[in-house]
mmCIF file of C-alpha atoms in Angstrom:
data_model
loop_
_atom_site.group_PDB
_atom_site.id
_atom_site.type_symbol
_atom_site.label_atom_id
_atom_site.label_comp_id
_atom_site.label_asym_id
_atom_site.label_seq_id
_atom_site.Cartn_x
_atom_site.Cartn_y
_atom_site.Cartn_z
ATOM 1 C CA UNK A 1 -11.529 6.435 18.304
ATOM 2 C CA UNK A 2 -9.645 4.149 15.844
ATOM 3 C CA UNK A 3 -10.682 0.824 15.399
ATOM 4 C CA UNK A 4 -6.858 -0.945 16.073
ATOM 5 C CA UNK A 5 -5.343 0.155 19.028
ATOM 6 C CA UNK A 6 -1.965 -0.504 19.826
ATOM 7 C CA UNK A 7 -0.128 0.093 22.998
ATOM 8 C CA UNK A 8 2.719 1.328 23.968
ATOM 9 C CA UNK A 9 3.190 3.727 21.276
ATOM 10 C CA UNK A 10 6.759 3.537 21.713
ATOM 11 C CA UNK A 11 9.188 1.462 24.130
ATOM 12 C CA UNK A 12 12.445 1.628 24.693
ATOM 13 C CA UNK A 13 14.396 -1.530 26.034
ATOM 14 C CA UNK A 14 17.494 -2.986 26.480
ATOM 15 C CA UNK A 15 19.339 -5.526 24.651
ATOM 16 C CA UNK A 16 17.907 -9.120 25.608
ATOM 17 C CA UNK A 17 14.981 -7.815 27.181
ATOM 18 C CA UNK A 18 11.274 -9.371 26.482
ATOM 19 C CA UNK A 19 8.738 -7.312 24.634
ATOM 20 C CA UNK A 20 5.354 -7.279 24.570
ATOM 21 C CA UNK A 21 3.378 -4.828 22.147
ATOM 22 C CA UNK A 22 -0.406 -5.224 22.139
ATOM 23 C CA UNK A 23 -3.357 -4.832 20.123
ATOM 24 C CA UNK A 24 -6.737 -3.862 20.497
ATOM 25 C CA UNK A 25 -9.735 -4.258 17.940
ATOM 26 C CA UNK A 26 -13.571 -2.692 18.248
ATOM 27 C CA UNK A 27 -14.561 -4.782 14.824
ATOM 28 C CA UNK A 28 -15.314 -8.106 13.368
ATOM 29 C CA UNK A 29 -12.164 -9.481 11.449
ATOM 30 C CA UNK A 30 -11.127 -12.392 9.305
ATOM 31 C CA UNK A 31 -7.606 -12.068 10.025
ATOM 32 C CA UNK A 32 -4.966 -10.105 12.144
ATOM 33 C CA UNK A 33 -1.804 -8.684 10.817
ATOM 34 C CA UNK A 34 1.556 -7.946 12.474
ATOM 35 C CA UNK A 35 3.753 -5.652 10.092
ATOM 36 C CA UNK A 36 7.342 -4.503 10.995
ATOM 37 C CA UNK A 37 8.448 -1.100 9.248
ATOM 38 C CA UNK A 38 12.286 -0.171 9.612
ATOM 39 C CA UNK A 39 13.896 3.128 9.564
ATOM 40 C CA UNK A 40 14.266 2.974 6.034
ATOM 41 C CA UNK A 41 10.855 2.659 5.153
ATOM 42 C CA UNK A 42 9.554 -1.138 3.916
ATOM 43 C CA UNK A 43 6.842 -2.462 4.983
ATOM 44 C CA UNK A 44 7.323 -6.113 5.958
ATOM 45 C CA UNK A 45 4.645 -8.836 6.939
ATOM 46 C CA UNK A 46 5.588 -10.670 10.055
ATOM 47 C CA UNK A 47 2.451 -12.520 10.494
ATOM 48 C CA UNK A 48 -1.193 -12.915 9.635
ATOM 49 C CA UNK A 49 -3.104 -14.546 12.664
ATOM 50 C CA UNK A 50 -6.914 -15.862 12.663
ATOM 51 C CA UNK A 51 -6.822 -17.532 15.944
ATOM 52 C CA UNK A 52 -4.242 -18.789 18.034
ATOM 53 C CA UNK A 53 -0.591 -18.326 18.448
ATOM 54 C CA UNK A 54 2.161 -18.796 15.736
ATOM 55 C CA UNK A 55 6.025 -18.465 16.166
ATOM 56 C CA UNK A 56 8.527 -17.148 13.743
ATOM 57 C CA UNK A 57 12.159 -17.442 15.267
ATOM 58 C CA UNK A 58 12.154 -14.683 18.108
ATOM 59 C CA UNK A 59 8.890 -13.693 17.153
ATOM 60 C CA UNK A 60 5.483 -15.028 18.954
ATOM 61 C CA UNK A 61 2.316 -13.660 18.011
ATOM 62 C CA UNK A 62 -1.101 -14.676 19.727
ATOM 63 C CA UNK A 63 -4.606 -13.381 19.036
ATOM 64 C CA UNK A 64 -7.665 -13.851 21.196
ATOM 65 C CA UNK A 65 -10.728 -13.556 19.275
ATOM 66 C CA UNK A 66 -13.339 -13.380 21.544
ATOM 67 C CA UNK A 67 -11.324 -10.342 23.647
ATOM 68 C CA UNK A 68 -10.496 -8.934 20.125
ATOM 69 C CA UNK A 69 -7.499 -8.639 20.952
ATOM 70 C CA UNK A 70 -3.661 -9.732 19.869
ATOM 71 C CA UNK A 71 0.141 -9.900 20.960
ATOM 72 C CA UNK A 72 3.745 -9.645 19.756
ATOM 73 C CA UNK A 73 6.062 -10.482 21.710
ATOM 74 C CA UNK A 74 9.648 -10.765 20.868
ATOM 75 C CA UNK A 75 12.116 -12.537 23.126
ATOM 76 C CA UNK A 76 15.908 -11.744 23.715
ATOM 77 C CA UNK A 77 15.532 -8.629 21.767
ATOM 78 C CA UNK A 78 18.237 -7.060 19.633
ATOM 79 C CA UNK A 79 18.924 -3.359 18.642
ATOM 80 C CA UNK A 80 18.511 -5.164 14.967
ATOM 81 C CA UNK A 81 14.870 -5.110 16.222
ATOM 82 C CA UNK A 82 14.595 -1.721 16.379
ATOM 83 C CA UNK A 83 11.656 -0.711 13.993
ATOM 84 C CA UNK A 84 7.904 0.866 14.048
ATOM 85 C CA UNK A 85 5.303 -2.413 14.574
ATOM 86 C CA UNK A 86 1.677 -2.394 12.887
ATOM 87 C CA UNK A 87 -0.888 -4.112 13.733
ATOM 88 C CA UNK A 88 -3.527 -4.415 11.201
ATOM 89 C CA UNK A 89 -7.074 -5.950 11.208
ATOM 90 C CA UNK A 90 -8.607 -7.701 8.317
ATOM 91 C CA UNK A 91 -12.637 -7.440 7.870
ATOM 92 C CA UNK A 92 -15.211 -8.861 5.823
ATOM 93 C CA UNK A 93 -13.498 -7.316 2.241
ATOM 94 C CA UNK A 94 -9.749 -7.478 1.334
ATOM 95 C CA UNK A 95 -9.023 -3.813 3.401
ATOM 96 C CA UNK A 96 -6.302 -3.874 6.034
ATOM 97 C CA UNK A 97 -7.394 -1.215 8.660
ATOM 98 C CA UNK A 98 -4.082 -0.132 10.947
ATOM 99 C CA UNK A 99 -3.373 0.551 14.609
ATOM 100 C CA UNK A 100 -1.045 3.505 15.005
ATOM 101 C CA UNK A 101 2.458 1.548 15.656
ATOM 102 C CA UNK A 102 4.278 0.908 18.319
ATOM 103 C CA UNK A 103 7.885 2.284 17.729
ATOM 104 C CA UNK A 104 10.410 -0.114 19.263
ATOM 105 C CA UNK A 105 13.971 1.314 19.955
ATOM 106 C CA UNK A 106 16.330 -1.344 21.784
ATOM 107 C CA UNK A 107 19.796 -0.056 23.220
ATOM 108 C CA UNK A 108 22.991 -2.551 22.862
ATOM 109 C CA UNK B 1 13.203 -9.959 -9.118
ATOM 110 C CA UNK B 2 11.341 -7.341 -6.315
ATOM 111 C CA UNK B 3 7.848 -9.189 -5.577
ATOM 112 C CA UNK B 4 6.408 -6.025 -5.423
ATOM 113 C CA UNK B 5 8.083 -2.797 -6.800
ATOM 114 C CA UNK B 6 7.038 1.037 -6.862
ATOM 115 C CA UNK B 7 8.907 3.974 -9.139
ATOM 116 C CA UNK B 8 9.478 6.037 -8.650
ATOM 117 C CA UNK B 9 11.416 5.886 -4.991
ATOM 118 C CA UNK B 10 11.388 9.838 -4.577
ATOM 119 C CA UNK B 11 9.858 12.141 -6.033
ATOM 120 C CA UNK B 12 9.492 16.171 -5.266
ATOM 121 C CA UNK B 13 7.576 18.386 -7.043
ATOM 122 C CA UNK B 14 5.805 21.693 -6.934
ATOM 123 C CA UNK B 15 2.778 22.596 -6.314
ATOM 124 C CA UNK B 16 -0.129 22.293 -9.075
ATOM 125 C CA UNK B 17 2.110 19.579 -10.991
ATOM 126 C CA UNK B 18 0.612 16.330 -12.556
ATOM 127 C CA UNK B 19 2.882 13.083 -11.163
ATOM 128 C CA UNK B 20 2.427 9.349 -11.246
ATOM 129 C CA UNK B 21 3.406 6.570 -9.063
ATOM 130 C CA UNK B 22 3.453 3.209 -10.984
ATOM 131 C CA UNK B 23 3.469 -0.109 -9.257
ATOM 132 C CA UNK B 24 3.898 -3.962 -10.415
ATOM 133 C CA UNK B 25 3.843 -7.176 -8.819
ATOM 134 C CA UNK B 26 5.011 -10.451 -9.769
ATOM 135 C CA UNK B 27 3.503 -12.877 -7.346
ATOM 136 C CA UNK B 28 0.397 -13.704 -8.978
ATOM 137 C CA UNK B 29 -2.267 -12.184 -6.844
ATOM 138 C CA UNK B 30 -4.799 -10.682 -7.903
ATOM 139 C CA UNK B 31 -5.882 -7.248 -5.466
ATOM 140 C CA UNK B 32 -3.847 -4.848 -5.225
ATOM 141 C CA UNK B 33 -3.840 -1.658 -3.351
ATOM 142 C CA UNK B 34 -2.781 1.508 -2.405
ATOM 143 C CA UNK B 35 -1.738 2.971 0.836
ATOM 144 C CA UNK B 36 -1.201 6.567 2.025
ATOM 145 C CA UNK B 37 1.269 6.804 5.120
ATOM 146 C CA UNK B 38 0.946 10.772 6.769
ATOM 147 C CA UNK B 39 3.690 12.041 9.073
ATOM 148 C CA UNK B 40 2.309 10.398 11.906
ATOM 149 C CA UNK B 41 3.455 6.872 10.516
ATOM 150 C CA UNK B 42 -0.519 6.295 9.968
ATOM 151 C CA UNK B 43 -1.432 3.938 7.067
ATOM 152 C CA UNK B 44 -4.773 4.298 5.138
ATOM 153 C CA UNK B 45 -6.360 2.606 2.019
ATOM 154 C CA UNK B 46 -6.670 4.627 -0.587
ATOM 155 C CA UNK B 47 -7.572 2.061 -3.089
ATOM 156 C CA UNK B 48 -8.221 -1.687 -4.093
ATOM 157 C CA UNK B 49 -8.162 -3.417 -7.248
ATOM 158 C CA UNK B 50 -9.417 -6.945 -8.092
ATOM 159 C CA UNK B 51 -8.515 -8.320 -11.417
ATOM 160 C CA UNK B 52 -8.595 -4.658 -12.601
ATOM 161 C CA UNK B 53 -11.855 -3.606 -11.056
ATOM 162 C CA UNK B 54 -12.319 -1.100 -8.475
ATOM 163 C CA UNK B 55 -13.517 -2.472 -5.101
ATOM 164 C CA UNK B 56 -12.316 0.279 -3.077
ATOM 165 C CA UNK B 57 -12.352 3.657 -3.103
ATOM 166 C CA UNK B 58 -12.521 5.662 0.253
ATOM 167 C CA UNK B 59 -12.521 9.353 0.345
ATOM 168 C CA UNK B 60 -9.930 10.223 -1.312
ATOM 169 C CA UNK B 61 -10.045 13.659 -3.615
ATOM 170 C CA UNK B 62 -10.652 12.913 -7.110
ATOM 171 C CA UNK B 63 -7.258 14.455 -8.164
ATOM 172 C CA UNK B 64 -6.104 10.794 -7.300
ATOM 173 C CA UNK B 65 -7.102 8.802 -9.870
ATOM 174 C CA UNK B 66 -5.590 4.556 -10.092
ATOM 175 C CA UNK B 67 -5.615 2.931 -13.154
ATOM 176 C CA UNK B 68 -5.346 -0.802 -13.696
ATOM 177 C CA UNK B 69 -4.303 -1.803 -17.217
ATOM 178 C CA UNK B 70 -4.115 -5.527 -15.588
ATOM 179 C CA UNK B 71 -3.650 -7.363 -12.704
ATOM 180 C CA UNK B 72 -0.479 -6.986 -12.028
ATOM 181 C CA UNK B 73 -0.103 -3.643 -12.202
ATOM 182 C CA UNK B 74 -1.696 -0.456 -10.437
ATOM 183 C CA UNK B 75 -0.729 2.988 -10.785
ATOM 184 C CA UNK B 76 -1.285 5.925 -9.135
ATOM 185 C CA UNK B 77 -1.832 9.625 -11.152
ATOM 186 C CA UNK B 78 -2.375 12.618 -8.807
ATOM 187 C CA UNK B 79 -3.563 15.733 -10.478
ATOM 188 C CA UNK B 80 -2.785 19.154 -9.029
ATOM 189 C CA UNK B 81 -0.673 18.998 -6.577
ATOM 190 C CA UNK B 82 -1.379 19.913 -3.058
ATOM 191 C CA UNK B 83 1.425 20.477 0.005
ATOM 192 C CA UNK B 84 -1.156 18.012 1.921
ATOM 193 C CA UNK B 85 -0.283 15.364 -0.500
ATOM 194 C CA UNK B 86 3.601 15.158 0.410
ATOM 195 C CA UNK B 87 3.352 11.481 2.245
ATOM 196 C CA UNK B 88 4.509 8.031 1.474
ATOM 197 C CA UNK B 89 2.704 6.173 -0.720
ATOM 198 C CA UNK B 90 2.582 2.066 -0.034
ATOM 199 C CA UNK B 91 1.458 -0.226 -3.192
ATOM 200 C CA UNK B 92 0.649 -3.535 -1.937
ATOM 201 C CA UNK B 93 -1.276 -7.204 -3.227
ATOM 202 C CA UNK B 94 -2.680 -10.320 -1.890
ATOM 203 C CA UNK B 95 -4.359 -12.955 -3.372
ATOM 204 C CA UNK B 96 -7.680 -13.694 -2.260
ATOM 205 C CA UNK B 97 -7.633 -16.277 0.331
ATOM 206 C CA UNK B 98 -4.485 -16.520 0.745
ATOM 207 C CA UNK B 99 -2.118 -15.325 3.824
ATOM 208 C CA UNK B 100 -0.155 -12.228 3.994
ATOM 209 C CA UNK B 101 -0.199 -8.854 2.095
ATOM 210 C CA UNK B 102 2.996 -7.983 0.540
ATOM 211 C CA UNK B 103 3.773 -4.328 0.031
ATOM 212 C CA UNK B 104 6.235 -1.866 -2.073
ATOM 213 C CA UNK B 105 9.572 0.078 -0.909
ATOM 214 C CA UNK B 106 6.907 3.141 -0.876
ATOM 215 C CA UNK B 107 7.275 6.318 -2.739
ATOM 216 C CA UNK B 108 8.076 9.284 -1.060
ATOM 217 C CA UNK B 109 5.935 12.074 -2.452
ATOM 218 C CA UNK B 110 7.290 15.859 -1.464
ATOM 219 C CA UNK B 111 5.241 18.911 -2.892
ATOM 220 C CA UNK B 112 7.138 21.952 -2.623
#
């Protein structure tokens, strides 16, 4: 069993629909990171979470440390959206262990 | 001015060849790492660097070999060449302490 989980592994939705894409984590961590990777490859760092909620634009992200476990959720989505999500844990040392990814595809 | 830039983008190659991956960043930090991504989309450390030392080295065969001439830069040599080494490979840093990892455009590695 790996120690991120991330559910769904992919979703499909419509333009301007809510998504939610959750995380699930069996160790202790420092930090919590939400990475976006589009079709072309790059990695990108959406947000790095330690307790909490923080908001970037459409972007929310909320972690809840004592369920281990963490949100994304993006409101009015946009096909532009479409992209593979990572969620990545943070322990004691400077390691980033990685969920699986969700891949989000959203239709115009 | 890439924060964080990996050459070579592509690279194919057969079987039993020696190849290298280099890597620089520009931000400062001082760990840097690298990444394997499989098929599946699956990330996985490979290796850490901080300040040129080794801190991390998971199970990785020892045809992969990093070498840090300083901070801000880690490269990747792979001796031998193996089918099972066709991946991406994701060079990344962060400075200790600080917030957020920042990674490479990746290297797409196919042994033919």
């Amino acid at each position: 069993k790996n120690e991120v989980e991330q559910s769904p592994q992919n979703l499909t939705a419509q333009e301007g629909e809510f998504i939610t894409i959750n995380c699930s984590y069996s160790v202790g961590i420092s930090a919590l990171h939400w990475l976006q990777q589009h079709p072309g490859g790059g990695i990108v760092s959406l947000f790095m979470l330690s307790s909490g909620k923080k908001k970037h634009g459409r972007l929310i992200a909320t972690i809840n440390i004592q369920e281990k476990h963490s949100s994304l959720h993006i409101t009015a989505s946009h096909p532009r959206d479409s992209a593979v999500y990572i969620c990545a844990v943070k322990g004691s040392g400077s390691r980033l262990t990685f969920g699986e990814g969700t891949q989000l595809t959203v239709n115009p | 001015d890439t924060a964080v830039s990996q050459t070579p983008k592509y690279l194919v190659t057969q079987m039993g060849n020696d190849k290298s991956i280099k890597c620089e960043q520009n931000l400062g930090h001082d760990t840097m790492y690298w990444y394997k991504q499989d098929s599946k989309k699956f990330l996985k450390i490979m290796f850490s660097y901080n300040n040129k030392e080794l801190i991390i080295n998971e199970t990785v065969p020892n045809r992969f070999s990093p070498k840090s001439p300083d901070k801000a830069h880690l490269n990747l040599h792979i001796n031998s060449l193996e089918l099972g080494d066709s991946a991406v490979y994701f060079c990344a840093s962060s400075l200790e302490g600080a917030s957020g990892y920042t990674f490479g455009s990746g290297t797409r590695l196919t042994v033919v």
